[in-house]
């Protein structure tokens, strides 16, 4: 079995000191909807998130389909329980890795794009830094991209600081690069990139 076949044969759960990063299931829809429904989370996104729990279930289904097609690695972040026998922790955020083009089979020819969101109750506690460290370490070991990039909406200083702390460098501003799904406003995005070699 190839390295990539092993990655996509079963969802690659990750564990850190404080976190569990796992497959997002449709039963997690209410928890996922809870953080996307917070305007603090969607303030710097190019959409306002799903508008109902049912829409969130459909969104999760699309993530699962994209994983099956090797187009997306969507981790749900949960706080690690005190004991291994405890219930599966609720999803408090997401980390997404996706090829900029094609599928993961096209890596390292094309870069990986990184995306992430977190419930505001967990901000400023190092949760996303810890989650992204785990995702980046996984990608270096199993996906082996040459470049990982993140597009950050201008003004999102906290996200830019987080990426810089992880070793990403700002390459410039992509002017009117994305259109907001609802407002139809064109958004300037800051390109952040990490070269892994």
Coordinates of C-alpha atoms in Angstrom, one line a residue:
X1 CA 0.0 0.0 0.0
X2 CA 1.4 3.4 -1.0
X3 CA 1.9 6.2 1.5
X4 CA -1.2 8.1 0.2
X5 CA -3.3 5.0 0.0
X6 CA -2.6 4.5 3.7
X7 CA -3.6 8.1 4.5
X8 CA -6.9 7.8 2.7
X9 CA -7.9 4.2 3.5
X10 CA -9.1 5.4 6.9
X11 CA -9.4 8.9 8.3
X12 CA -6.1 9.9 10.0
X13 CA -7.0 11.0 13.5
X14 CA -4.3 13.0 15.3
X15 CA -3.7 13.5 19.1
X16 CA -1.8 16.3 20.8
X17 CA -1.2 17.1 24.4
X18 CA -4.6 18.8 24.7
X19 CA -6.5 18.0 21.5
X20 CA -8.1 15.2 19.5
X21 CA -8.3 15.9 15.7
X22 CA -10.8 13.5 14.1
X23 CA -13.2 12.8 11.3
X24 CA -16.2 15.1 11.4
X25 CA -19.5 13.2 11.4
X26 CA -23.0 14.3 10.5
X27 CA -23.9 13.9 14.2
X28 CA -21.4 16.8 14.9
X29 CA -23.6 19.1 12.9
X30 CA -25.0 21.0 15.8
X31 CA -21.6 21.6 17.3
X32 CA -20.1 22.8 13.9
X33 CA -23.1 25.0 13.3
X34 CA -22.7 26.5 16.8
X35 CA -19.3 28.1 16.0
X36 CA -20.1 29.1 12.4
X37 CA -23.3 30.8 13.7
X38 CA -21.1 33.2 15.7
X39 CA -20.3 36.3 13.7
X40 CA -16.9 36.6 15.2
X41 CA -16.0 33.3 13.4
X42 CA -17.3 34.4 10.0
X43 CA -16.1 38.0 10.2
X44 CA -13.1 37.4 8.0
X45 CA -14.5 34.6 5.9
X46 CA -15.9 34.8 2.4
X47 CA -19.3 33.4 3.5
X48 CA -21.5 33.5 6.6
X49 CA -21.4 29.8 7.2
X50 CA -24.3 27.4 7.0
X51 CA -27.6 28.9 8.1
X52 CA -29.1 25.8 9.7
X53 CA -28.1 22.5 11.3
X54 CA -29.5 20.7 8.3
X55 CA -27.3 22.8 6.0
X56 CA -24.4 22.0 8.3
X57 CA -25.1 18.2 7.9
X58 CA -25.0 18.6 4.1
X59 CA -21.7 20.6 4.4
X60 CA -20.2 17.8 6.5
X61 CA -21.4 15.2 3.9
X62 CA -19.6 17.2 1.2
X63 CA -16.4 17.2 3.3
X64 CA -16.6 13.5 3.6
X65 CA -17.1 13.1 -0.1
X66 CA -14.2 15.3 -0.8
X67 CA -12.0 13.2 1.5
X68 CA -13.1 10.1 -0.4
X69 CA -12.0 11.7 -3.6
X70 CA -8.7 12.8 -2.1
X71 CA -9.5 16.5 -2.4
X72 CA -9.7 17.4 1.3
X73 CA -8.5 16.5 4.7
X74 CA -11.1 18.0 7.1
X75 CA -10.2 17.5 10.8
X76 CA -12.6 18.4 13.6
X77 CA -10.8 19.7 16.7
X78 CA -11.9 18.5 20.1
X79 CA -10.5 19.0 23.6
X80 CA -8.9 15.8 24.7
X81 CA -11.0 14.0 27.4
X82 CA -9.6 13.2 30.8
X83 CA -9.8 9.5 30.2
X84 CA -9.7 7.3 27.1
X85 CA -13.2 5.9 28.1
X86 CA -14.8 9.3 28.1
X87 CA -17.3 10.3 25.4
X88 CA -16.0 11.7 22.1
X89 CA -15.4 15.4 22.7
X90 CA -17.6 17.9 20.8
X91 CA -16.1 19.6 17.7
X92 CA -14.9 23.2 18.6
X93 CA -13.1 24.0 15.4
X94 CA -11.8 22.7 12.1
X95 CA -8.5 22.4 10.2
X96 CA -8.7 21.8 6.5
X97 CA -5.9 20.9 4.1
X98 CA -6.6 20.8 0.4
X99 CA -4.6 20.8 -2.8
X100 CA -4.6 24.1 -4.6
X101 CA -5.4 22.1 -7.7
X102 CA -6.3 18.5 -8.4
X103 CA -6.1 15.9 -5.7
X104 CA -3.5 14.9 -3.1
X105 CA -2.1 12.6 -5.7
X106 CA -0.8 15.8 -7.5
X107 CA 1.3 16.8 -4.5
X108 CA 4.1 18.1 -4.5
X109 CA 3.4 19.4 -8.0
X110 CA 0.8 21.8 -6.6
X111 CA 0.7 23.5 -3.2
X112 CA -1.5 22.6 -0.3
X113 CA -3.9 25.2 1.0
X114 CA -4.6 25.5 4.7
X115 CA -7.8 26.7 6.3
X116 CA -9.1 26.8 9.9
X117 CA -11.8 28.0 12.2
X118 CA -12.3 27.9 16.0
X119 CA -15.1 28.6 18.4
X120 CA -14.4 32.0 20.1
X121 CA -14.6 30.5 23.6
X122 CA -11.3 28.7 22.8
X123 CA -9.5 31.8 21.3
X124 CA -6.2 33.0 22.9
X125 CA -5.5 29.6 24.6
X126 CA -3.1 28.2 22.0
X127 CA -5.6 25.7 20.7
X128 CA -5.3 26.5 17.0
X129 CA -1.5 26.8 17.2
X130 CA -1.4 23.3 18.7
X131 CA -3.8 22.0 16.1
X132 CA -2.0 23.5 13.2
X133 CA 1.4 22.3 14.4
X134 CA -0.1 18.7 14.4
X135 CA -1.6 19.1 10.9
X136 CA 1.6 20.6 9.5
X137 CA 3.7 17.8 11.0
X138 CA 1.3 15.2 9.5
X139 CA 1.5 16.9 6.1
X140 CA 5.3 16.9 6.1
X141 CA 5.5 13.2 7.1
X142 CA 2.7 11.7 5.0
X143 CA 1.7 14.2 2.2
X144 CA 5.2 15.8 1.6
X145 CA 4.2 19.1 -0.1
X146 CA 6.8 21.5 -1.3
X147 CA 4.6 24.5 -0.3
X148 CA 1.7 25.1 2.0
X149 CA -0.2 28.3 1.7
X150 CA -3.0 30.2 3.4
X151 CA -5.2 33.1 2.1
X152 CA -6.0 35.5 5.0
X153 CA -8.5 38.3 4.6
X154 CA -6.9 41.7 5.1
X155 CA -7.4 43.0 8.6
X156 CA -7.3 39.5 10.2
X157 CA -4.3 40.4 12.4
X158 CA -4.7 37.4 14.8
X159 CA -4.6 34.9 11.9
X160 CA -1.6 36.5 10.3
X161 CA 0.3 36.4 13.7
X162 CA -0.6 32.8 14.1
X163 CA 0.7 31.8 10.7
X164 CA 3.9 33.8 11.2
X165 CA 4.5 32.0 14.5
X166 CA 4.2 28.7 12.6
X167 CA 6.9 29.9 10.1
X168 CA 4.7 31.2 7.3
X169 CA 5.9 34.3 5.4
X170 CA 3.7 37.0 3.8
X171 CA 4.2 37.1 0.1
X172 CA 1.8 39.9 -0.8
X173 CA -1.8 41.0 -1.2
X174 CA -4.1 39.4 -3.7
X175 CA -6.3 42.4 -4.7
X176 CA -10.0 41.7 -5.0
X177 CA -9.1 38.0 -5.1
X178 CA -12.3 36.5 -3.7
X179 CA -16.0 37.4 -3.8
X180 CA -18.0 37.1 -0.6
X181 CA -20.7 34.5 -1.2
X182 CA -23.5 36.7 0.3
X183 CA -22.5 40.3 0.0
X184 CA -20.9 39.9 -3.4
X185 CA -18.1 42.2 -2.2
X186 CA -14.6 41.6 -3.7
X187 CA -12.1 40.9 -0.9
X188 CA -8.4 41.5 -0.7
X189 CA -6.5 38.5 0.6
X190 CA -3.0 38.2 2.1
X191 CA -1.0 35.3 0.7
X192 CA 0.9 33.5 3.4
X193 CA 3.2 30.6 2.5
X194 CA 5.5 28.0 4.1
X195 CA 8.1 26.2 2.0
X196 CA 8.8 22.8 3.5
X197 CA 12.1 22.0 1.9

